[in-house]
Coordinates of C-alpha atoms and ligand atoms in Angstrom, one line a residue:
M1 CA 26.4 -0.6 -22.8
V2 CA 26.3 -3.6 -20.5
D3 CA 25.5 -6.9 -22.2
Y4 CA 22.2 -7.6 -20.5
I5 CA 20.8 -4.2 -21.5
K6 CA 21.8 -4.9 -25.1
E7 CA 19.9 -8.2 -24.8
L8 CA 16.8 -6.6 -23.3
K9 CA 16.8 -3.9 -26.0
K10 CA 16.7 -6.6 -28.7
R11 CA 13.3 -7.9 -27.4
F12 CA 11.5 -5.3 -25.4
K13 CA 10.7 -1.6 -25.1
V14 CA 13.6 -0.3 -22.9
A15 CA 14.7 3.2 -21.8
T16 CA 18.2 3.8 -20.6
D17 CA 18.4 7.6 -20.7
L18 CA 19.3 9.1 -17.3
E19 CA 16.1 11.3 -17.0
T20 CA 13.8 8.3 -17.4
R21 CA 15.9 6.0 -15.2
E22 CA 15.9 8.7 -12.4
R23 CA 12.1 9.3 -12.8
Y24 CA 11.2 5.6 -12.5
S25 CA 13.7 4.9 -9.7
K26 CA 11.8 6.9 -7.2
D27 CA 8.5 6.4 -5.4
Y28 CA 6.6 8.4 -2.8
G29 CA 9.0 7.0 -0.2
F30 CA 10.9 10.3 -0.9
I31 CA 8.9 11.7 1.9
S32 CA 11.1 9.7 4.4
P33 CA 14.7 10.9 4.5
K34 CA 15.5 7.5 6.2
L35 CA 14.2 5.6 3.1
S36 CA 15.4 7.8 0.3
K37 CA 19.1 7.6 1.3
F38 CA 19.1 4.0 0.1
R39 CA 17.9 4.8 -3.4
K40 CA 19.9 3.6 -6.4
I41 CA 19.3 4.5 -10.0
A42 CA 18.3 1.6 -12.1
D43 CA 20.3 0.7 -15.3
A44 CA 17.1 0.5 -17.4
V45 CA 13.3 0.7 -17.5
V46 CA 11.6 -2.1 -19.3
W47 CA 7.9 -2.2 -20.4
L48 CA 6.4 -5.7 -20.7
Y49 CA 3.1 -6.1 -22.5
S50 CA 2.1 -9.7 -21.9
E51 CA 2.8 -12.8 -19.7
E52 CA 4.8 -14.2 -22.7
E53 CA 7.1 -11.2 -22.6
I54 CA 7.4 -11.5 -18.8
K55 CA 8.4 -15.1 -19.1
E56 CA 11.0 -14.3 -21.8
F57 CA 12.3 -11.4 -19.6
F58 CA 12.9 -13.9 -16.8
K59 CA 14.9 -16.2 -19.1
I60 CA 17.2 -13.3 -19.8
Q61 CA 17.4 -12.4 -16.1
Q62 CA 18.4 -16.0 -15.4
D63 CA 21.3 -15.7 -17.9
Y64 CA 22.6 -12.3 -16.7
H65 CA 21.5 -12.2 -13.0
F66 CA 20.4 -8.6 -12.8
Y67 CA 17.9 -7.4 -10.2
I68 CA 14.2 -6.7 -10.9
V69 CA 12.0 -3.9 -9.3
E70 CA 8.4 -3.9 -10.4
R71 CA 6.5 -0.7 -10.6
G72 CA 2.9 0.4 -11.0
N73 CA 2.6 4.2 -10.7
G74 CA 5.2 4.6 -8.0
T75 CA 3.0 6.1 -5.2
N76 CA 4.2 3.6 -2.6
T77 CA 5.4 5.6 0.4
L78 CA 7.7 2.8 1.7
G79 CA 10.4 2.6 -0.9
G80 CA 8.7 -0.6 -2.4
A81 CA 9.2 0.6 -6.0
M82 CA 12.6 2.1 -5.3
P83 CA 15.8 0.2 -6.3
I84 CA 18.2 -0.2 -3.5
K85 CA 20.8 -2.3 -5.4
E86 CA 23.1 -1.6 -8.3
K87 CA 22.4 -3.6 -11.5
S88 CA 18.6 -3.2 -11.1
V89 CA 16.0 -3.0 -13.9
I90 CA 12.6 -1.4 -13.3
V91 CA 9.8 -3.5 -14.8
I92 CA 6.5 -2.0 -15.8
P93 CA 4.0 -4.7 -16.6
E94 CA 2.0 -2.7 -19.1
M95 CA -1.2 -4.9 -19.0
K96 CA -4.4 -2.9 -18.6
K97 CA -7.4 -5.2 -19.3
F98 CA -10.2 -6.0 -16.8
E99 CA -13.6 -7.5 -16.7
V100 CA -16.4 -8.4 -14.2
L101 CA -17.0 -12.1 -14.1
N102 CA -19.6 -13.8 -11.9
G103 CA -19.7 -10.7 -9.7
K104 CA -15.8 -10.6 -9.3
L105 CA -13.3 -8.2 -10.8
I106 CA -10.6 -9.9 -12.8
S107 CA -7.9 -7.4 -13.5
D108 CA -4.5 -7.0 -15.1
P109 CA -2.0 -5.4 -12.8
S110 CA -1.6 -2.0 -14.4
V111 CA -5.3 -1.1 -14.4
E112 CA -5.6 2.2 -12.7
F113 CA -8.3 2.8 -10.0
N114 CA -9.4 5.8 -12.1
D115 CA -10.5 3.2 -14.8
L116 CA -12.6 1.2 -12.2
D117 CA -15.8 2.0 -10.4
V118 CA -14.2 2.4 -7.0
S119 CA -17.6 2.4 -5.3
S120 CA -17.8 -1.3 -6.1
L121 CA -14.4 -2.1 -4.5
P122 CA -14.6 -3.2 -0.8
V123 CA -11.2 -1.6 -0.1
Y124 CA -9.1 0.9 -2.1
P125 CA -6.3 3.2 -1.2
T126 CA -6.8 6.9 -0.5
S127 CA -4.3 7.5 -3.4
F128 CA -6.9 5.9 -5.7
N129 CA -6.7 8.8 -8.1
M130 CA -3.1 8.1 -9.0
A131 CA -2.5 4.3 -8.3
T132 CA -2.7 0.9 -10.0
I133 CA -4.5 -2.1 -8.6
G134 CA -1.3 -4.2 -9.0
G135 CA 0.6 -1.7 -6.9
F136 CA -2.1 -1.8 -4.2
V137 CA -2.3 -5.6 -4.1
A138 CA 1.5 -5.9 -4.1
G139 CA 2.4 -3.1 -1.7
G140 CA -0.7 -1.7 -0.1
S141 CA -2.5 -2.7 3.1
L142 CA -5.5 -0.8 4.5
G143 CA -7.7 1.9 2.9
I144 CA -11.2 3.2 2.3
G145 CA -13.5 0.3 3.2
S146 CA -11.1 -1.4 5.6
L147 CA -13.3 -0.9 8.6
K148 CA -16.2 -2.8 7.1
Y149 CA -14.5 -5.1 4.6
G150 CA -10.9 -5.6 5.9
A151 CA -7.5 -5.1 4.3
V152 CA -6.5 -5.7 0.7
W153 CA -5.5 -9.4 1.5
D154 CA -9.0 -10.0 2.8
N155 CA -10.5 -9.0 -0.5
V156 CA -8.3 -10.5 -3.1
N157 CA -9.5 -14.0 -4.0
M158 CA -7.3 -14.9 -6.9
I159 CA -3.8 -13.9 -7.8
K160 CA -1.3 -15.0 -10.5
V161 CA 2.4 -14.3 -10.4
V162 CA 5.2 -15.1 -12.9
N163 CA 8.8 -15.5 -11.7
Q164 CA 11.9 -17.3 -12.8
K165 CA 10.4 -20.7 -11.7
G166 CA 7.3 -20.4 -13.8
E167 CA 3.7 -19.2 -13.2
Y168 CA 1.6 -19.7 -10.0
T169 CA -2.1 -19.0 -9.5
F170 CA -3.4 -18.9 -5.9
Y171 CA -7.0 -18.7 -4.6
D172 CA -8.6 -17.6 -1.3
N173 CA -6.4 -17.8 1.7
D174 CA -3.3 -18.8 -0.4
V175 CA -3.3 -15.3 -2.0
K176 CA -1.6 -14.2 1.2
K177 CA 1.7 -15.7 -0.2
V178 CA 1.8 -12.8 -2.6
V179 CA -0.4 -9.9 -1.4
Q180 CA 1.7 -7.2 0.4
S181 CA 4.9 -9.0 -0.6
A182 CA 6.1 -5.8 -2.4
G183 CA 6.7 -7.7 -5.5
T184 CA 9.4 -9.9 -3.9
V185 CA 7.9 -13.2 -5.1
G186 CA 7.2 -12.4 -8.8
I187 CA 5.4 -10.1 -11.2
I188 CA 1.7 -10.1 -10.6
T189 CA -0.1 -10.6 -13.9
K190 CA -3.8 -11.2 -12.8
I191 CA -5.9 -10.3 -9.8
G192 CA -9.3 -11.4 -8.7
F193 CA -11.0 -8.9 -6.4
R194 CA -14.3 -9.1 -4.5
L195 CA -16.9 -6.6 -5.5
I196 CA -19.6 -5.0 -3.4
K197 CA -22.5 -2.6 -3.8
R198 CA -21.8 0.6 -1.9
D199 CA -24.3 3.4 -1.3
K200 CA -23.3 7.0 -1.6
I201 CA -21.3 8.1 1.4
V202 CA -21.9 11.0 3.7
V203 CA -19.6 12.3 6.3
K204 CA -20.5 13.5 9.8
N205 CA -18.2 15.0 12.5
Y206 CA -18.5 14.5 16.3
K207 CA -16.5 16.5 18.7
F208 CA -15.4 15.6 22.3
K209 CA -13.3 16.8 25.2
K210 CA -12.0 13.3 26.1
V211 CA -10.7 10.6 23.9
G212 CA -12.7 8.0 25.9
D213 CA -16.0 9.7 24.8
A214 CA -14.8 9.7 21.2
I215 CA -13.9 6.0 21.4
N216 CA -17.3 5.1 23.0
K217 CA -19.1 7.0 20.2
A218 CA -17.0 5.3 17.6
L219 CA -17.8 1.9 19.0
D220 CA -21.5 2.8 19.0
L221 CA -21.3 3.6 15.3
I222 CA -19.0 0.9 14.2
D223 CA -21.5 -1.4 12.6
E224 CA -23.1 1.3 10.4
A225 CA -20.0 3.3 9.5
E226 CA -18.0 3.0 6.4
F227 CA -15.0 4.6 7.9
I228 CA -14.1 6.2 11.2
S229 CA -11.1 8.5 12.0
I230 CA -10.5 9.8 15.5
R231 CA -8.3 12.9 15.3
S232 CA -6.7 15.1 18.0
K233 CA -7.4 18.8 17.7
E234 CA -3.8 19.4 16.4
M235 CA -4.1 16.8 13.6
A236 CA -7.7 17.8 12.6
Y237 CA -6.7 21.5 12.2
N238 CA -3.9 20.5 9.9
I239 CA -6.3 18.7 7.6
S240 CA -9.2 21.1 7.6
N241 CA -10.1 24.3 9.2
E242 CA -13.2 23.8 11.3
N243 CA -14.1 24.4 14.9
W244 CA -12.5 21.2 16.3
D245 CA -12.6 20.1 19.9
N246 CA -9.8 18.0 21.7
W247 CA -10.9 14.8 20.0
N248 CA -12.9 14.5 16.9
L249 CA -14.6 11.7 15.0
I250 CA -14.9 11.9 11.3
V251 CA -17.3 9.2 10.2
G252 CA -18.4 8.1 6.8
F253 CA -21.9 6.5 6.6
P254 CA -23.7 5.0 3.6
G255 CA -26.8 7.0 2.7
E256 CA -28.1 10.5 2.1
D257 CA -28.3 12.0 5.6
G258 CA -25.3 14.2 6.0
K259 CA -22.6 16.0 4.1
P260 CA -22.0 14.2 0.8
V261 CA -18.4 13.1 0.6
T262 CA -16.1 14.5 -2.0
S263 CA -12.9 12.7 -3.0
A264 CA -11.0 15.5 -1.3
D265 CA -12.6 14.4 2.0
I266 CA -11.7 10.8 1.5
I267 CA -8.1 11.2 0.4
T268 CA -7.3 12.4 3.9
T269 CA -8.0 9.1 5.6
F270 CA -5.4 6.4 6.1
A271 CA -2.0 7.1 4.4
G272 CA -3.6 10.1 2.9
A273 CA -4.0 11.7 6.3
Y274 CA -0.3 11.5 7.4
F275 CA 1.0 12.1 3.8
T276 CA -1.0 15.3 3.5
V277 CA 0.2 16.7 6.8
V278 CA 3.8 15.5 6.6
N279 CA 4.1 16.9 3.1
K280 CA 2.9 20.2 4.3
K281 CA 4.7 20.5 7.7
K282 CA 7.8 18.3 7.1
V283 CA 7.4 16.7 10.6
S284 CA 8.5 13.3 11.8
Y285 CA 5.9 10.5 11.5
Y286 CA 5.2 7.1 12.9
S287 CA 2.4 4.5 12.6
V288 CA 1.3 2.0 15.3
D289 CA -1.5 -0.5 15.2
V290 CA -3.1 0.1 18.6
K291 CA -5.5 -2.3 20.3
I292 CA -8.9 -0.7 20.7
E293 CA -8.8 -1.2 24.5
D294 CA -5.5 0.8 24.7
L295 CA -6.8 3.8 22.8
E296 CA -7.7 5.6 26.1
K297 CA -4.0 6.0 26.7
L298 CA -4.0 8.7 24.0
D299 CA -5.6 11.1 26.5
K300 CA -2.2 11.6 28.1
I301 CA -0.5 12.3 24.8
K302 CA -0.6 15.8 23.2
G303 CA 0.1 16.4 19.6
M304 CA -0.9 15.4 16.1
I305 CA -2.6 12.0 16.3
D306 CA -4.8 10.3 13.8
C307 CA -6.5 7.0 14.5
E308 CA -8.0 5.1 11.4
L309 CA -10.2 2.3 12.6
A310 CA -9.7 -0.8 10.5
R311 CA -10.0 -4.6 10.4
S312 CA -7.4 -7.1 9.2
Q313 CA -8.2 -10.8 9.0
G314 CA -11.4 -10.1 11.1
K315 CA -9.5 -8.2 13.9
L316 CA -10.5 -4.6 14.7
F317 CA -7.7 -2.1 15.7
S318 CA -6.7 1.5 15.2
H319 CA -4.1 2.2 12.5
T320 CA -2.7 5.2 14.4
Y321 CA -0.4 8.0 13.1
F322 CA 1.7 10.1 15.4
L323 CA 3.2 13.2 13.8
G324 CA 5.8 15.6 15.1
F325 CA 7.0 13.3 18.0
S326 CA 10.7 12.6 18.6
E327 CA 9.8 9.0 19.4
I328 CA 6.8 6.7 19.4
P329 CA 4.8 7.8 22.4
L330 CA 3.1 4.4 23.0
Q331 CA 4.9 1.2 24.1
N332 CA 3.9 -2.4 23.7
E333 CA 1.8 -1.9 20.5
K334 CA 2.5 -3.3 17.0
V335 CA 4.6 -0.7 15.1
F336 CA 3.8 -0.4 11.4
N337 CA 7.2 0.9 10.3
L338 CA 6.8 3.7 7.7
H339 CA 10.6 4.2 7.5
S340 CA 11.7 0.7 6.5
Y341 CA 11.7 -0.8 3.0
K342 CA 11.5 -4.3 4.5
I343 CA 8.1 -5.8 4.6
N344 CA 9.1 -7.7 7.7
D345 CA 8.6 -4.5 9.6
R346 CA 4.9 -4.3 8.7
V347 CA 3.3 -7.6 7.6
E348 CA 1.4 -9.6 10.3
E349 CA 3.4 -12.7 11.4
D350 CA 1.2 -15.4 9.9
R351 CA 1.1 -13.7 6.5
L352 CA 4.8 -13.0 6.6
K353 CA 5.5 -16.7 7.1
K354 CA 3.5 -17.6 4.0
I355 CA 5.4 -15.0 1.9
I356 CA 8.8 -16.1 3.2
D357 CA 8.0 -19.8 2.5
F358 CA 7.1 -19.0 -1.1
K359 CA 10.0 -16.6 -1.6
K360 CA 12.5 -19.4 -0.5
V361 CA 11.0 -21.7 -3.2
V362 CA 10.9 -19.3 -6.1
D363 CA 13.6 -16.7 -5.5
P364 CA 16.2 -18.0 -3.0
E365 CA 18.9 -15.7 -4.4
D366 CA 16.7 -12.6 -4.0
Y367 CA 16.7 -11.2 -7.5
I368 CA 13.1 -10.0 -7.4
N369 CA 12.9 -6.6 -5.5
P370 CA 16.0 -7.5 -3.6
G371 CA 16.4 -6.4 0.0
K372 CA 12.7 -5.8 0.6
I373 CA 12.2 -9.0 2.5
E374 CA 14.4 -10.6 5.1
Y375 CA 14.1 -14.4 5.0
Ligands
FAD1 C1 -1.5 10.4 -0.6 C2 -1.3 8.9 -0.5 C3 -2.3 8.2 0.0 C4 -2.1 6.8 0.1 N1 -3.1 6.0 0.7 C5 -2.9 4.7 0.8 C6 -3.9 3.9 1.4 O1 -5.0 4.3 1.8 N2 -3.7 2.5 1.6 C7 -2.5 1.9 1.1 O2 -2.4 0.7 1.2 N3 -1.6 2.7 0.5 C8 -1.8 4.0 0.3 N4 -0.8 4.8 -0.3 C9 0.4 4.1 -0.9 C10 0.2 3.7 -2.4 O3 -0.3 4.8 -3.1 C11 -0.8 2.6 -2.6 O4 -0.4 1.4 -1.9 C12 -1.0 2.3 -4.1 O5 -2.0 1.4 -4.3 C13 0.3 1.9 -4.8 O6 0.0 1.8 -6.2 P1 1.1 2.1 -7.3 O7 0.5 1.8 -8.7 O8 1.6 3.5 -7.2 O9 2.2 1.1 -7.0 P2 3.8 1.2 -6.9 O10 4.1 2.3 -5.9 O11 4.4 1.4 -8.2 O12 4.2 -0.2 -6.3 C14 3.9 -0.6 -5.0 C15 4.6 -1.9 -4.7 O13 4.1 -2.9 -5.5 C16 5.1 -3.5 -6.3 N5 4.5 -3.8 -7.6 C17 3.9 -2.9 -8.4 N6 3.3 -3.6 -9.5 C18 3.6 -4.9 -9.3 C19 3.3 -6.1 -10.0 N7 2.6 -6.1 -11.2 N8 3.8 -7.2 -9.6 C20 4.5 -7.3 -8.4 N9 4.8 -6.2 -7.7 C21 4.3 -5.0 -8.1 C22 6.3 -2.5 -6.3 O14 7.5 -3.1 -6.5 C23 6.1 -1.9 -5.0 O15 6.8 -2.7 -4.0 C24 -0.9 6.2 -0.4 C25 0.1 7.0 -1.0 C26 -0.1 8.3 -1.0 C27 1.0 9.2 -1.7

């Protein structure tokens, strides 16, 4: 057994059997053949139960220079929780307490959305029934609520990370040094999240021949809607069997007037939409953040298309999935690369700069989730 594993075993709960290492060296990035070919099997899986243990763990890491890959529940679809280097250790920060303080959620990283009242969270992933809040804050982006309340980085107001240089707590705009960094700047140990009061949600569908009419209706509803998906007929049929037209709006509203939403309805928005169809049909998939004024161009494109309207840092756009295309059918839009493990291929420029600046200070040698950020 290699020296550092012996050392880790003296202090922490560690698994080194092949079955456990294989199971924890995989995330939902398996859906992309381009991503999964980079996968390496970690040397060990380590469970850490407190910040003190995390700090002690980093001391050993500094002596033995192994690589660290943090993990929540491994539902990231972008290879974020998958080791891509030899000599890697999977770290599970097994910390699961949370409380509501002054109207804000203060949470440990491994709290599962299933343990929280998601109706009080401004944004949460469509994988909420199987994910942790730490994994969402570290590696997620948009989700249910993003149209009204923005992305995950718009709703985290405090974050604490521990790394080999010490512990850092950031507030408000500075949380962007850590959120969506895929764990490349340290192990998140505490999260402050805004809370809201959300009414019950009902879903209504609207059907159109032309995408322009669907867009106009979506813009009419934008201030009242909780979420809006615009789906081509081909995409809509693959999600549910109804009498769809060429372009369809699926709109979630707060209130009582309409079909009450079930979690099955909601899990097919955002990443849940493409994941569901790609998993079923094994087709190619791309995601592009399309400007609202460019959405009309979709009328000329035929195939499985899903537009999830969302806001990030106050800006409205369509997080758009194209399925079954041999290449991205729209040019000059911001690609959100679903086949790259590097966050550079997804994170907005201003936020990426904040993450890179922090990374250079705390982990210049790239030991924490190595390879996932270019800097
Ligand atoms: C069907 C489906 C639907 C999905 N819908 C959405 C969606 O709507 N929006 C969205 O953003 N994502 C979505 N995802 C992706 C993913 O499920 C979410 O981002 C989820 O919140 C990840 O949580 P997790 O606990 O599984 O994290 P993991 O997959 O374990 O980790 C995610 C990333 O965070 C890092 N990480 C985990 N814990 C820590 C920590 N404590 N400190 C530092 N880094 C850490 C990991 O290294 C990894 O890079 C979806 C996935 C599926 C399969």
